[in-house]
Every structure is written in structure tokens, then in C-alpha cells.
GROMACS .gro file of C-alpha atoms in nm:
model
  177
    1LEU     CA    1  11.766  10.045  13.150
    2LEU     CA    2  11.663   9.745  12.943
    3GLY     CA    3  11.895   9.827  12.654
    4ALA     CA    4  11.609   9.879  12.409
    5GLU     CA    5  11.677  10.128  12.132
    6THR     CA    6  11.412  10.398  12.110
    7ALA     CA    7  11.582  10.649  11.881
    8ILE     CA    8  11.510  10.649  11.512
    9PRO     CA    9  11.834  10.614  11.314
   10ASP     CA   10  11.947  10.922  11.120
   11GLU     CA   11  12.058  10.720  10.821
   12SER     CA   12  11.808  10.588  10.571
   13LEU     CA   13  11.847  10.254  10.402
   14VAL     CA   14  11.834  10.430  10.064
   15SER     CA   15  11.897  10.800  10.004
   16GLN     CA   16  11.588  11.011   9.949
   17ASP     CA   17  11.754  11.166   9.643
   18ILE     CA   18  11.786  10.824   9.479
   19ILE     CA   19  11.426  10.739   9.567
   20TRP     CA   20  11.283  11.063   9.430
   21GLU     CA   21  11.505  11.056   9.122
   22THR     CA   22  11.402  10.698   9.046
   23PHE     CA   23  11.031  10.762   9.103
   24PRO     CA   24  10.900  11.103   8.992
   25GLN     CA   25  10.552  10.953   9.047
   26MET     CA   26  10.426  10.684   9.284
   27PRO     CA   27  10.537  10.350   9.135
   28THR     CA   28  10.347  10.024   9.122
   29GLY     CA   29  10.389   9.772   9.401
   30ARG     CA   30  10.601   9.547   9.179
   31GLU     CA   31  10.831   9.839   9.098
   32LEU     CA   32  10.870   9.921   9.467
   33ALA     CA   33  10.948   9.558   9.550
   34GLY     CA   34  11.208   9.538   9.274
   35PHE     CA   35  11.365   9.865   9.388
   36ALA     CA   36  11.394   9.734   9.744
   37ARG     CA   37  11.566   9.414   9.631
   38LEU     CA   38  11.800   9.608   9.402
   39HIS     CA   39  11.907   9.844   9.681
   40SER     CA   40  11.932   9.586   9.958
   41PRO     CA   41  12.279   9.534  10.105
   42LEU     CA   42  12.173   9.176  10.189
   43THR     CA   43  12.155   8.914   9.917
   44LEU     CA   44  11.922   8.618   9.923
   45ASP     CA   45  12.203   8.366   9.874
   46LYS     CA   46  12.416   8.512  10.156
   47VAL     CA   47  12.160   8.566  10.435
   48GLY     CA   48  11.872   8.338  10.337
   49PRO     CA   49  11.510   8.416  10.262
   50ASP     CA   50  11.397   8.522  10.610
   51GLN     CA   51  11.655   8.792  10.669
   52ALA     CA   52  11.651   8.908  10.306
   53LEU     CA   53  11.270   8.933  10.312
   54MET     CA   54  11.272   9.142  10.629
   55ASN     CA   55  11.534   9.375  10.482
   56TRP     CA   56  11.344   9.413  10.154
   57LEU     CA   57  11.023   9.494  10.340
   58ASP     CA   58  11.205   9.757  10.550
   59ILE     CA   59  11.358   9.922  10.244
   60GLU     CA   60  11.030   9.911  10.056
   61PHE     CA   61  10.835  10.061  10.345
   62GLU     CA   62  11.088  10.340  10.389
   63THR     CA   63  11.086  10.408  10.013
   64PHE     CA   64  10.707  10.415  10.003
   65ARG     CA   65  10.689  10.651  10.305
   66SER     CA   66  10.939  10.888  10.145
   67LEU     CA   67  10.737  10.901   9.825
   68GLU     CA   68  10.412  10.932  10.015
   69ARG     CA   69  10.546  11.222  10.224
   70ARG     CA   70  10.651  11.401   9.905
   71ASP     CA   71  10.316  11.346   9.733
   72VAL     CA   72  10.103  11.432  10.036
   73HIS     CA   73  10.314  11.740  10.110
   74ASP     CA   74  10.270  11.862   9.753
   75ARG     CA   75   9.893  11.804   9.765
   76LEU     CA   76   9.858  11.977  10.102
   77GLN     CA   77  10.053  12.275   9.966
   78GLN     CA   78   9.790  12.309   9.691
   79GLY     CA   79   9.516  12.312   9.950
   80PHE     CA   80   9.161  12.190   9.918
   81PHE     CA   81   8.952  12.462   9.763
   82GLN     CA   82   8.670  12.467   9.513
   83ASN     CA   83   8.523  12.800   9.398
   84ASN     CA   84   8.705  12.980   9.685
   85ASP     CA   85   8.538  12.751   9.940
   86ILE     CA   86   8.709  12.481  10.143
   87ASP     CA   87   8.659  12.148   9.964
   88VAL     CA   88   8.587  11.911  10.253
   89GLU     CA   89   8.475  11.629  10.023
   90GLY     CA   90   8.794  11.662   9.817
   91PHE     CA   91   9.002  11.641  10.135
   92ILE     CA   92   8.813  11.331  10.255
   93GLN     CA   93   8.853  11.160   9.917
   94PHE     CA   94   9.225  11.238   9.914
   95SER     CA   95   9.272  11.111  10.271
   96THR     CA   96   9.081  10.792  10.196
   97SER     CA   97   9.291  10.737   9.885
   98VAL     CA   98   9.615  10.773  10.085
   99LEU     CA   99   9.497  10.528  10.352
  100ASN     CA  100   9.371  10.272  10.100
  101ARG     CA  101   9.698  10.288   9.907
  102ARG     CA  102   9.889  10.217  10.230
  103LYS     CA  103   9.680   9.912  10.315
  104SER     CA  104   9.686   9.769   9.964
  105ARG     CA  105  10.060   9.818   9.921
  106ALA     CA  106  10.159   9.636  10.239
  107GLY     CA  107   9.976   9.314  10.155
  108LYS     CA  108  10.085   9.296   9.793
  109SER     CA  109  10.444   9.377   9.889
  110LEU     CA  110  10.481   9.053  10.082
  111GLU     CA  111  10.337   8.856   9.792
  112TYR     CA  112  10.577   9.011   9.538
  113HIS     CA  113  10.881   8.930   9.749
  114LEU     CA  114  10.764   8.575   9.817
  115GLU     CA  115  10.711   8.522   9.443
  116TYR     CA  116  11.069   8.634   9.386
  117ILE     CA  117  11.203   8.393   9.650
  118PHE     CA  118  11.002   8.102   9.509
  119ARG     CA  119  11.119   8.172   9.153
  120THR     CA  120  11.480   8.213   9.263
  121HIS     CA  121  11.465   7.870   9.431
  122ASN     CA  122  11.275   7.712   9.137
  123VAL     CA  123  10.969   7.636   9.349
  124LEU     CA  124  10.660   7.554   9.143
  125PHE     CA  125  10.361   7.766   9.241
  126SER     CA  126  10.061   7.963   9.124
  127SER     CA  127   9.952   8.285   9.285
  128GLN     CA  128   9.616   8.457   9.297
  129LYS     CA  129   9.442   8.191   9.086
  130HIS     CA  130   9.073   8.116   9.131
  131THR     CA  131   8.991   7.777   9.277
  132GLU     CA  132   8.618   7.743   9.358
  133GLY     CA  133   8.378   8.032   9.324
  134LYS     CA  134   8.554   8.353   9.417
  135ASN     CA  135   8.822   8.183   9.628
  136GLN     CA  136   9.165   8.307   9.535
  137PRO     CA  137   9.448   8.173   9.750
  138ASP     CA  138   9.766   8.377   9.771
  139PHE     CA  139   9.985   8.079   9.676
  140LEU     CA  140   9.913   7.725   9.567
  141PHE     CA  141  10.187   7.461   9.538
  142PRO     CA  142  10.278   7.307   9.304
  143GLY     CA  143  10.021   7.505   9.104
  144ILE     CA  144   9.669   7.559   8.978
  145ALA     CA  145   9.710   7.301   8.699
  146GLN     CA  146   9.780   7.024   8.953
  147TYR     CA  147   9.498   7.150   9.175
  148GLN     CA  148   9.254   7.116   8.887
  149GLN     CA  149   9.363   6.760   8.804
  150GLU     CA  150   9.131   6.519   8.983
  151ALA     CA  151   9.396   6.246   8.975
  152PHE     CA  152   9.663   6.464   9.140
  153PRO     CA  153   9.725   6.343   9.499
  154GLU     CA  154   9.559   6.583   9.742
  155HIS     CA  155   9.832   6.545  10.002
  156LEU     CA  156  10.082   6.698   9.757
  157LEU     CA  157   9.886   7.023   9.731
  158THR     CA  158   9.982   7.305   9.966
  159PHE     CA  159   9.820   7.641  10.023
  160LEU     CA  160  10.003   7.947  10.159
  161ALA     CA  161   9.831   8.259  10.286
  162ALA     CA  162  10.058   8.564  10.277
  163LYS     CA  163   9.908   8.816  10.518
  164ARG     CA  164  10.100   9.111  10.663
  165THR     CA  165   9.851   9.137  10.948
  166LEU     CA  166   9.590   8.896  11.071
  167LYS     CA  167   9.379   9.152  11.253
  168ASP     CA  168   9.062   9.103  11.049
  169ARG     CA  169   9.199   8.888  10.768
  170TRP     CA  170   9.250   8.559  10.952
  171ARG     CA  171   8.899   8.451  10.854
  172GLN     CA  172   8.997   8.471  10.486
  173VAL     CA  173   9.268   8.208  10.520
  174LEU     CA  174   9.042   7.902  10.546
  175SER     CA  175   8.792   8.020  10.286
  176GLU     CA  176   9.073   8.095  10.039
  177ALA     CA  177   9.215   7.748  10.091
   0.00000   0.00000   0.00000
């Protein structure tokens, strides 16, 4: 009635065969991000950073899910047994590992793509550098060297938090800055 699409499209952004051929094992986050940009039909210079970023994230997520399904399927086929008994602890450790990998990948993915956009546009920045104590902002403009110079004008320093979700992480933003 409202014209909202609810069906999942049959076509993938990248063929599963290409994904599995490219990655016989789960790749690093940087490798996944690079793969997404390489296989994107949208180029940064043609559609701009916002649309390109959204497309890269979609491709990367779909690629990751395809690889994850393959790896989890293979592990489930093996089963969870130890000395002919069901290995509950092994199953829990495996499940926790899968969930942690999902959470970690999503946040770093955004950072990798933003780094690429900044470098492509010759924007000066530092990422994941320690400021005070254990504070580690996602991005600092123009960079950590300027931040550490007492004489550098404060109003020319900018902090960017790159968070995929703000559910529980919004508190980190101010402390990181």
C-alpha cells in the first residue's frame, strides 16, 4: 500500500563465486574494504563520498556475510564434539568469536572507507592516535603533530568520531575528543 519494498533482491552486488574465489579464508577488514571499493559500480568522483560510502558499506557487508555463512556452515558441519561428548564450551567460544568478529568489523569498516575518502581528497588527518592517557580519537584534523604543538591554534583542530551505531558508544565520543 505504501510502496515500500519488502522483498530481498535476488541479485547480489558481487557474485558469491568471485567472493569465495578471492577469499579462501576470512580476510582482514582492510582487505574487505578494498574489495568493496574495487567491485563497486559507483565511483567516488562520479557520485560523491556519501553515495559511494553507502555503496561500499553495502558491498562489504554482503561480502562479509557470504564469507561468514560459508565459514559458519563448514564449522557447523564438523559439529562440536570432544571425546564423543557434545562440546558445549567449544560451541559457546565459537559463537562468541563469530559475534565479536561481526561487531569489530562493522566499526573498522567505516574508518577504512573514510580514510580512503580523506586520502583521495588530500585531506590531512591522523587516525587512531593517542592524545591524552588512553584517549584515541577516530580521526584528528589536520593531524596528531599539529595537536601536539602548543602553538597550533586550537580552533583549527577538528575531531571526528566514526561510529556505525551510537547505542552504547555515544559516551566514548566526548572522552575520545
